[in-house]
Amino acid sequence: MAGLWRLNWMEGVGAEGASAASPVAQWGHDVWRMYQYYLDKTTPHTVYRWIGTFVAIAIYCLRVYYVQGYYIIAYGLGIYILNLLIGFLSPLVDPEIDPSDGPLLPTKGSDEFKPFIRRLPEFKFWYSFTKAFVIAFVMTFFSMFDVPVFWPILLCYWLVLFFLTMRRQIAHMIKYKYIPFNVGKQKYGGKKSSASSSGSRGD
């Protein structure tokens, strides 16, 4: 009898805990859905998204300048941004691994223009970029992240790393003949063909 009573009591406590936790979980799910909804609505507004990002960057830089610290966070942020930039400038299919399907530029009038498909799409690049600055800004309010370092050495090391990484990336673009932006028309001789077609219509 006592065991049955204890079992019923435990079931009642579990049901109360589940009912108490359910509204909290539902609220968190609703907040996440609303956040995702408004985030998706910003997808076509590229210029406004990046304007907001540059405002966040300016606020972060002013914060670091005001407190004169948290340079180790800035260095880690710079390394992360550099990794994002490499993914943004790199093709989805690496020509070194699969040379048959690389983003080569057209060299003849009959060649098709292959659009550049990034390894890291622009929206994900922007989202990760902006989120990194927001997180770095929040971290500047916690003194445990203010590690004393000599910031000019970190800056020089990051600049050297940036130069070497960009030089390797540019050499990769030249070697495999691709540009990390979709420029030009679908055909290499698109202007010529369109002019000839308009002339034939005029005749």
XYZ file of C-alpha atoms in Angstrom:
203
model
C 0.000 0.000 0.000
C 2.833 2.363 0.921
C 4.649 1.459 -2.292
C 1.519 2.231 -4.358
C 1.109 5.568 -2.599
C 4.774 6.453 -3.243
C 4.377 5.534 -6.922
C 1.293 7.719 -7.295
C 3.066 10.574 -5.524
C 6.087 10.335 -7.858
C 3.818 10.286 -10.905
C 2.037 13.383 -9.627
C 5.320 15.212 -9.046
C 6.547 14.224 -12.518
C 3.347 15.433 -14.147
C 3.543 18.756 -12.303
C 7.203 19.194 -13.350
C 6.378 18.394 -16.970
C 3.447 20.808 -16.970
C 5.647 23.524 -15.412
C 8.470 22.948 -17.886
C 6.194 22.752 -20.917
C 5.231 26.480 -21.026
C 8.893 27.469 -20.690
C 9.920 25.154 -23.527
C 7.014 26.367 -25.646
C 7.953 29.988 -24.981
C 11.560 29.313 -25.977
C 10.413 27.570 -29.140
C 8.117 30.478 -30.045
C 10.885 33.025 -29.462
C 13.276 31.017 -31.643
C 10.692 30.728 -34.432
C 10.046 34.465 -34.329
C 13.793 35.175 -34.409
C 14.249 32.819 -37.356
C 11.288 34.396 -39.148
C 12.671 37.934 -38.957
C 16.164 36.697 -39.762
C 14.864 35.068 -42.948
C 13.092 38.298 -43.912
C 16.444 40.122 -43.937
C 17.878 37.789 -46.596
C 17.161 39.963 -49.675
C 18.207 43.221 -47.934
C 21.954 42.785 -48.330
C 22.916 46.468 -48.117
C 20.873 47.150 -44.994
C 22.194 44.006 -43.329
C 25.791 45.080 -43.843
C 25.043 48.643 -42.732
C 23.790 47.201 -39.446
C 26.911 45.044 -39.210
C 29.208 48.041 -39.680
C 27.308 49.860 -36.948
C 27.936 46.874 -34.649
C 31.640 46.924 -35.617
C 31.857 50.645 -34.806
C 30.226 50.098 -31.397
C 32.621 47.250 -30.627
C 35.677 49.305 -31.650
C 34.522 52.233 -29.517
C 34.051 49.883 -26.578
C 37.572 48.450 -26.909
C 39.034 51.934 -27.321
C 37.140 53.199 -24.276
C 38.203 50.402 -21.913
C 41.715 50.091 -23.396
C 41.707 46.333 -22.989
C 40.341 42.974 -24.122
C 42.906 42.801 -26.919
C 43.064 39.022 -26.767
C 39.372 38.952 -27.675
C 40.045 41.246 -30.626
C 42.852 38.957 -31.769
C 40.662 35.849 -31.572
C 37.916 37.738 -33.382
C 40.362 38.669 -36.147
C 41.439 35.045 -36.606
C 37.802 33.924 -36.782
C 36.914 36.636 -39.321
C 39.903 35.611 -41.437
C 38.672 32.008 -41.499
C 35.210 33.210 -42.529
C 36.728 35.303 -45.304
C 38.619 32.298 -46.683
C 35.390 30.298 -46.809
C 33.622 33.214 -48.488
C 36.288 33.512 -51.197
C 36.725 29.785 -51.775
C 34.670 27.731 -54.250
C 32.344 25.012 -53.039
C 34.211 22.463 -55.154
C 37.966 22.771 -54.748
C 39.642 22.477 -58.186
C 42.578 20.709 -56.553
C 40.266 17.878 -55.479
C 37.882 17.836 -58.452
C 39.441 19.689 -61.419
C 36.656 18.607 -63.797
C 34.004 20.754 -62.095
C 35.942 23.825 -61.037
C 34.752 27.449 -61.426
C 36.947 28.168 -64.449
C 36.564 31.400 -66.399
C 35.505 31.084 -70.078
C 38.375 31.397 -72.543
C 36.436 31.089 -75.825
C 33.179 32.479 -77.178
C 31.548 29.061 -77.083
C 32.408 28.446 -73.413
C 29.691 28.539 -70.784
C 30.086 30.963 -67.890
C 29.962 28.916 -64.682
C 28.568 30.913 -61.760
C 30.780 31.017 -58.703
C 29.329 28.921 -55.871
C 30.899 29.791 -52.544
C 31.888 27.351 -49.864
C 30.379 29.832 -47.388
C 27.319 31.669 -48.818
C 27.001 35.407 -48.359
C 24.132 35.209 -45.877
C 25.918 32.702 -43.633
C 29.091 34.770 -43.910
C 27.204 37.901 -42.841
C 25.394 36.103 -40.022
C 28.555 34.531 -38.572
C 30.460 37.790 -39.056
C 27.866 39.861 -37.202
C 27.318 37.289 -34.474
C 31.065 37.163 -33.795
C 31.194 40.923 -33.176
C 28.115 40.820 -30.947
C 29.598 38.000 -28.847
C 32.946 39.799 -28.653
C 31.155 42.960 -27.507
C 29.349 41.081 -24.732
C 32.616 39.458 -23.616
C 34.142 42.891 -23.005
C 31.866 43.253 -19.964
C 33.541 40.332 -18.156
C 36.904 41.080 -16.592
C 38.077 37.464 -16.758
C 38.543 37.879 -20.521
C 40.765 40.931 -20.111
C 44.101 39.112 -20.347
C 47.058 41.530 -20.229
C 48.937 41.298 -23.539
C 51.141 43.560 -25.635
C 48.655 44.371 -28.389
C 51.135 45.654 -31.063
C 52.682 42.155 -31.274
C 49.245 40.590 -31.757
C 48.398 43.177 -34.417
C 51.657 42.572 -36.326
C 51.180 38.808 -36.141
C 47.614 39.083 -37.452
C 48.675 41.357 -40.311
C 51.397 38.892 -41.341
C 48.913 36.041 -41.143
C 46.387 38.004 -43.211
C 49.000 38.833 -45.875
C 50.195 35.225 -46.193
C 46.654 33.849 -46.290
C 45.475 36.322 -48.921
C 48.558 35.747 -51.044
C 47.902 32.007 -51.027
C 44.223 32.571 -51.852
C 45.030 34.896 -54.760
C 47.595 32.417 -56.081
C 44.880 29.742 -55.928
C 42.518 31.988 -57.945
C 45.171 32.654 -60.589
C 46.167 29.008 -60.857
C 42.625 27.705 -61.341
C 41.305 30.798 -63.187
C 38.300 31.779 -61.114
C 36.940 34.990 -59.619
C 35.019 34.824 -56.311
C 32.219 37.008 -57.710
C 29.592 36.397 -60.389
C 30.518 39.000 -62.974
C 29.719 39.114 -66.664
C 27.021 37.444 -68.708
C 26.096 33.822 -69.172
C 28.113 33.612 -72.372
C 31.605 34.886 -72.987
C 30.493 36.480 -76.287
C 27.103 37.563 -74.992
C 27.298 41.173 -76.192
C 28.304 40.156 -79.674
C 25.536 37.572 -80.000
C 22.888 39.971 -78.651
C 24.020 42.679 -81.081
C 23.810 40.301 -84.038
C 20.344 39.102 -82.988
C 19.078 42.699 -82.674
C 20.494 43.461 -86.120
C 18.693 40.488 -87.651
C 15.425 41.648 -86.042
C 15.950 45.089 -87.551
C 16.312 43.563 -91.021
